[in-house]
């Protein structure tokens, strides 16, 4: 059974000219330890699909299955609980909690999910090169450092699925490559399924599978 | 085009615009409303002054109270330009008025002006002039009254002959107005006194008006917090636009000018709206203010408001000055901004962190100033300066104190959401600090003024219970009736205690000497703040006088000192009694001594001790045909005194509520403006598994916690304010000092209202967050690319 299975997802948005269909019957699956790249042009619906997978965006039709549990059918509180315990999210803009230190940011989701393991967190921080930065605040870090904190925060909760939306889009190529390699390594080591939205064919090439979206459909 | 580009920001941020305009409108309204009240009252004092004197004129009076009319003729024949006046309280129709009798041919110009357009023949034949409001209060009357705006409220201007008949002053006058140069030698038994009633009222009521102005200024300052906050945030939000406009070739001068024009436009709109609102507010409050001034100071202030162009222009000027003050920083920053300044909104927290340190330094300096003023200052202005310095210091310290509380709370927290809650609250503190400072000021003012009023009320009620022991009082029509009443009552009641007084200058202050009959009523019930040994016995033995607290504090006279009484020379002070509600100096001597010092002084009232007030009242009505207004029972007197008391502080209560409302609006404005920025901070938590409902609840909780902490900080500040009001301002303004009493139930009520105001202020942004589901939060991630 897939860790994450999106089945026949439909989604449209209202506009002045009428509804715009963004996703039209998209299906995909992510297995344990598998890294899936989702590529496509701007406006093809990649991020919308990722948001749907995270339970951030409701679907018009279709199923978002984590094992046998359909996230799309859950109320807001159920979706939040599933997100807290099962999903890790990494964004292009890092989205760290600015009022918390690096250490607190790293541990936050794990503690929220009741899965905090201090030793694991410390090890993760060391592997991410953040051990000396734990008492700093996000605004005091570079972009690359912030993204490493965001990845660490997502992985510290030992999620079954990691959803990453252009995680290196805001970084220069060298930093982006290093961060991506680290994320890949950690996700594979934990057996976490990774769905990665990217524009980069080079990064997609390093994944187990690449799925291309065009006009809301799988190409 | 530049202005159009700037204004487009407001088209997209209508709520922010509404808050900016509301802040400036309210600030202008409260300030100009208070000024309208002050101007109206001061205009009324000037009318009163003009009626009875020429500029700088004096009057000739007798220490014993009345003068023979023949003296007037004698002085005129000697070439001294004087005009006679017969004056007294008189019941007319449904109300009690001051009957002012003048001689129209020799009267000062101000009095003549009041008669200018009238019917002189009718006046000389028994007619009178009165303010339209007084005419309406009197209702049906035997006297033909002509309405005149030139006569103060509560006064009826009549011919001297009419007044002498009505007041029972045959061949007697109250005093002589000097309408020319002073005589070279003062006739025997006469003394000269200043007759400028307006100036006297100005002096007495200064503290009241200063009090109102202080509240107006506080509300104005609180309103400016809103404007400053809204203008500052709009500046930060438009940094990108400024950069773009500069890059496109708009000169810095044009851009600054456009921003100044935008500010001026808003000042004009808000100023006009504020004037309208201020006028409505002043019109609504004026009847109570007028009643207070009449009750406390006998100041004749009409209860209807008149529009003054000078007031309107001054109000508009304040709106512009306020907008300039609140927006000046933004203009200065724009003027100094490099072309390629970062378009990202600056981290307010960082900039404000530096500001907070400076605030603490400023607060300490102001605190030191307040301390110096408290120890070495004297006078009303020093008192208000002390209050202003202490309040400003407390306001400036508020953000730092709140940050300290939040830091301590964060250290104690264990759960991740609770930790985030405290850390996030601390991080957002700089953005909310202006609004929280406004809230702190409003709460401290509420606690301080509320405690002062409640302390005063508790003391005043206790004092009334002790002081108003006579079961009833009767006001005779004239001296003859007073004698008849006393003779009639003496055998029918337990005691008749006549009230006689003469106006006198005591230790350089306007006041009166009263007669007191030696009776157990006074010995047993009159409280004395300080007393010499055997004070009552020595008073009865004519060895000295009692004086009121006002005279004691203002002149620094206490038992053991001596005070000069007209006709008696320096007499020993035997005791000091509290005398709340009376602005004038008073001295009391025993009745027999009084009658020898001031013979023929009419009895103004008779206090009656009786076991059967109803039967006494019935007998008086039957026997003397007295009107109902002439008899006041104890309950009525207490109710009247309490009503005057409550009315006195009604305006204070109204301004308290308005100030708290403005502070709540400041918070609302800030929270609404910040709600967009908050989404960026909340979205990651939502993504990590907190529900929108939880986030909205936490937003509400944050507002409540900040309100609660601010309330806790405001408590000591408010108590300090109350102490200064009771121990410094009241003593300077009214002449009495009261003990500070604590009323925790009032604090709980205020905390409830503050919490409710905070909830109301934060409910809209929280509700919008909750109602939007995840959509507004999702937009944070969607806008990333």
GROMACS .gro file of C-alpha atoms in nm, chain A residues 47 51 55-58 76-78 80-81 83-85 87 89 91-100 104-105 108-109 111-112 137 139 153 165-166 199, chain B residues 347 349-350 413-417 419-420 423-427 680-681 683-694 774-775 778 780-785:
model
   76
   47UNK     CA    1   0.177   2.367  -0.596
   51UNK     CA    2  -0.122   2.182  -0.102
   55UNK     CA    3  -0.460   1.899   0.339
   56UNK     CA    4  -0.412   2.273   0.311
   57UNK     CA    5  -0.640   2.301   0.008
   58UNK     CA    6  -0.975   2.121  -0.025
   76UNK     CA    7  -1.031   2.076   0.947
   77UNK     CA    8  -0.931   1.936   1.289
   78UNK     CA    9  -0.875   1.586   1.141
   80UNK     CA   10  -0.460   1.928   1.104
   81UNK     CA   11  -0.399   1.618   1.317
   83UNK     CA   12  -0.062   1.695   0.902
   84UNK     CA   13   0.088   1.724   1.250
   85UNK     CA   14   0.175   1.359   1.285
   87UNK     CA   15   0.330   1.501   0.699
   89UNK     CA   16   0.628   2.039   0.480
   91UNK     CA   17   0.847   2.564   0.149
   92UNK     CA   18   1.042   2.784  -0.088
   93UNK     CA   19   1.028   3.079   0.159
   94UNK     CA   20   1.132   2.858   0.454
   95UNK     CA   21   0.837   2.977   0.670
   96UNK     CA   22   1.015   2.936   0.999
   97UNK     CA   23   0.852   3.065   1.315
   98UNK     CA   24   1.030   3.398   1.357
   99UNK     CA   25   0.969   3.429   1.730
  100UNK     CA   26   1.135   3.094   1.812
  104UNK     CA   27   1.288   2.563   1.920
  105UNK     CA   28   1.199   2.573   1.550
  108UNK     CA   29   0.850   2.248   1.729
  109UNK     CA   30   0.654   2.012   1.504
  111UNK     CA   31   0.681   1.833   2.012
  112UNK     CA   32   0.347   1.933   1.864
  137UNK     CA   33   1.679   3.337   1.554
  139UNK     CA   34   1.633   3.648   1.097
  153UNK     CA   35   1.198   2.085   1.149
  165UNK     CA   36   0.760   2.295  -0.265
  166UNK     CA   37   1.056   2.440  -0.456
  199UNK     CA   38   1.112   2.356  -1.196
  566UNK     CA   39   1.157   4.448   1.080
  568UNK     CA   40   1.071   4.455   1.603
  569UNK     CA   41   1.439   4.536   1.548
  632UNK     CA   42   0.607   2.756   2.965
  633UNK     CA   43   0.662   2.390   2.873
  634UNK     CA   44   0.414   2.302   2.596
  635UNK     CA   45   0.534   2.406   2.246
  636UNK     CA   46   0.222   2.605   2.159
  638UNK     CA   47   0.603   2.864   2.438
  639UNK     CA   48   0.526   2.995   2.091
  642UNK     CA   49   0.744   3.428   2.226
  643UNK     CA   50   0.512   3.544   1.950
  644UNK     CA   51   0.340   3.792   2.183
  645UNK     CA   52   0.677   3.937   2.276
  646UNK     CA   53   0.784   3.957   1.914
  899UNK     CA   54   0.269   3.528   0.746
  900UNK     CA   55   0.348   3.445   1.109
  902UNK     CA   56   0.070   3.021   0.829
  903UNK     CA   57   0.367   2.799   0.929
  904UNK     CA   58   0.184   2.689   1.244
  905UNK     CA   59  -0.121   2.605   1.042
  906UNK     CA   60   0.096   2.404   0.804
  907UNK     CA   61   0.242   2.216   1.101
  908UNK     CA   62  -0.095   2.107   1.227
  909UNK     CA   63  -0.264   2.376   1.432
  910UNK     CA   64  -0.624   2.436   1.324
  911UNK     CA   65  -0.753   2.774   1.212
  912UNK     CA   66  -0.991   2.771   1.507
  913UNK     CA   67  -0.699   2.720   1.746
  993UNK     CA   68  -0.730   2.817   0.563
  994UNK     CA   69  -0.770   3.031   0.253
  997UNK     CA   70  -0.277   2.934   0.209
  999UNK     CA   71   0.093   3.309   0.211
 1000UNK     CA   72   0.237   2.995   0.047
 1001UNK     CA   73   0.074   3.065  -0.289
 1002UNK     CA   74   0.237   3.412  -0.311
 1003UNK     CA   75   0.581   3.261  -0.268
 1004UNK     CA   76   0.650   3.241  -0.635
   0.00000   0.00000   0.00000
